[in-house]
Coordinates of C-alpha atoms in Angstrom, one line a residue:
S1 CA -6.4 6.3 9.7
K2 CA -6.0 3.7 7.9
V3 CA -8.0 2.1 5.2
N4 CA -10.7 -1.3 6.4
F5 CA -10.3 -3.5 4.0
G6 CA -13.0 -5.8 5.7
A7 CA -15.4 -2.8 5.7
K8 CA -19.1 -3.9 4.2
Y9 CA -21.5 -1.2 4.9
D10 CA -21.5 2.0 2.8
H11 CA -20.6 4.7 5.6
E12 CA -16.9 2.3 5.5
Y13 CA -16.8 2.3 2.1
A14 CA -16.8 6.6 2.6
V15 CA -14.5 6.6 4.7
N16 CA -12.1 4.4 2.1
F17 CA -12.1 6.7 0.0
K18 CA -11.6 9.7 2.0
L19 CA -8.7 8.5 2.5
V20 CA -8.1 7.8 -1.5
Q21 CA -9.1 11.6 -1.7
D22 CA -6.9 12.7 1.1
A23 CA -4.4 10.9 -0.9
F24 CA -5.3 13.3 -4.1
T25 CA -5.6 16.1 -2.4
K26 CA -1.6 16.2 -0.2
L27 CA 0.3 15.0 -3.8
G28 CA -1.5 18.0 -5.6
V29 CA -3.6 15.5 -7.8
K30 CA -6.8 17.9 -8.6
K31 CA -9.3 15.0 -9.5
I32 CA -12.5 14.3 -6.9
V33 CA -13.0 11.4 -6.1
P34 CA -17.3 10.8 -6.9
I35 CA -17.2 9.2 -2.9
Q36 CA -21.1 9.4 -2.7
K37 CA -21.5 8.0 -6.9
L38 CA -18.9 4.5 -5.5
I39 CA -20.7 4.1 -3.5
K40 CA -24.0 3.1 -4.9
A41 CA -21.7 0.8 -7.5
K42 CA -22.8 1.9 -10.7
Y43 CA -20.9 0.3 -13.0
Q44 CA -20.7 2.8 -15.4
D45 CA -18.8 4.6 -12.1
N46 CA -16.5 2.8 -11.2
L47 CA -16.0 1.4 -14.2
E48 CA -14.6 5.6 -15.6
F49 CA -13.2 6.3 -12.0
L50 CA -10.9 2.2 -12.3
Q51 CA -10.1 3.7 -15.7
W52 CA -8.9 7.2 -14.4
M53 CA -7.0 6.0 -12.0
Y54 CA -5.6 3.5 -14.0
Q55 CA -4.4 5.4 -16.5
F56 CA -3.5 7.7 -13.6
F57 CA -1.5 5.1 -12.5
Q58 CA 0.4 4.1 -15.4
C59 CA 1.8 7.4 -15.9
N60 CA 3.3 7.7 -12.3
D61 CA 4.5 4.5 -11.5
S62 CA 8.6 4.9 -10.8
G63 CA 8.8 1.1 -11.7
E64 CA 9.7 -0.1 -7.8
G65 CA 8.2 -3.7 -6.5
Y66 CA 5.5 -3.4 -4.5
D67 CA 4.5 -6.1 -2.1
A68 CA 0.8 -5.5 -1.4
E69 CA 0.4 -8.1 1.1
A70 CA 2.6 -7.0 3.4
R71 CA 1.5 -3.4 3.6
R72 CA -2.1 -4.8 4.1
A73 CA -1.1 -6.4 7.2
K74 CA -0.7 -2.7 7.7
S75 CA -4.5 -2.4 7.7
K76 CA -7.9 -2.7 9.8
G77 CA -10.5 -5.5 8.9
V78 CA -7.7 -7.5 7.7
S79 CA -8.1 -10.1 10.2
K80 CA -11.3 -10.4 9.6
M81 CA -11.1 -10.4 6.2
M82 CA -8.6 -13.1 6.5
K83 CA -10.1 -15.4 8.6
N84 CA -13.0 -15.3 6.5
K85 CA -11.0 -16.0 3.7
E86 CA -10.3 -19.4 5.5
N87 CA -13.7 -20.4 6.4
Q88 CA -14.6 -19.7 3.1
S89 CA -12.0 -21.4 1.2
G90 CA -12.5 -25.3 4.0
A91 CA -9.4 -24.2 6.1

């Protein structure tokens, strides 16, 4: 499955966080993604997970370049997201 960058509803967010959990499991990372807490969007829960994620990235970054826009173009919901962005910018 692919990340849905156009997610707006709890069930869509849950699928995206489940993809993160699945990736961690495949890589042997023992971190449990607190999906239900993150979906509720409480500041403290999101901050704690983001801080852990940042530390994990710092410890595991290879220094290779990464083209996020090219990678994101392969995901679900991108065309709708880009259309909304263009509408908001007045284009």
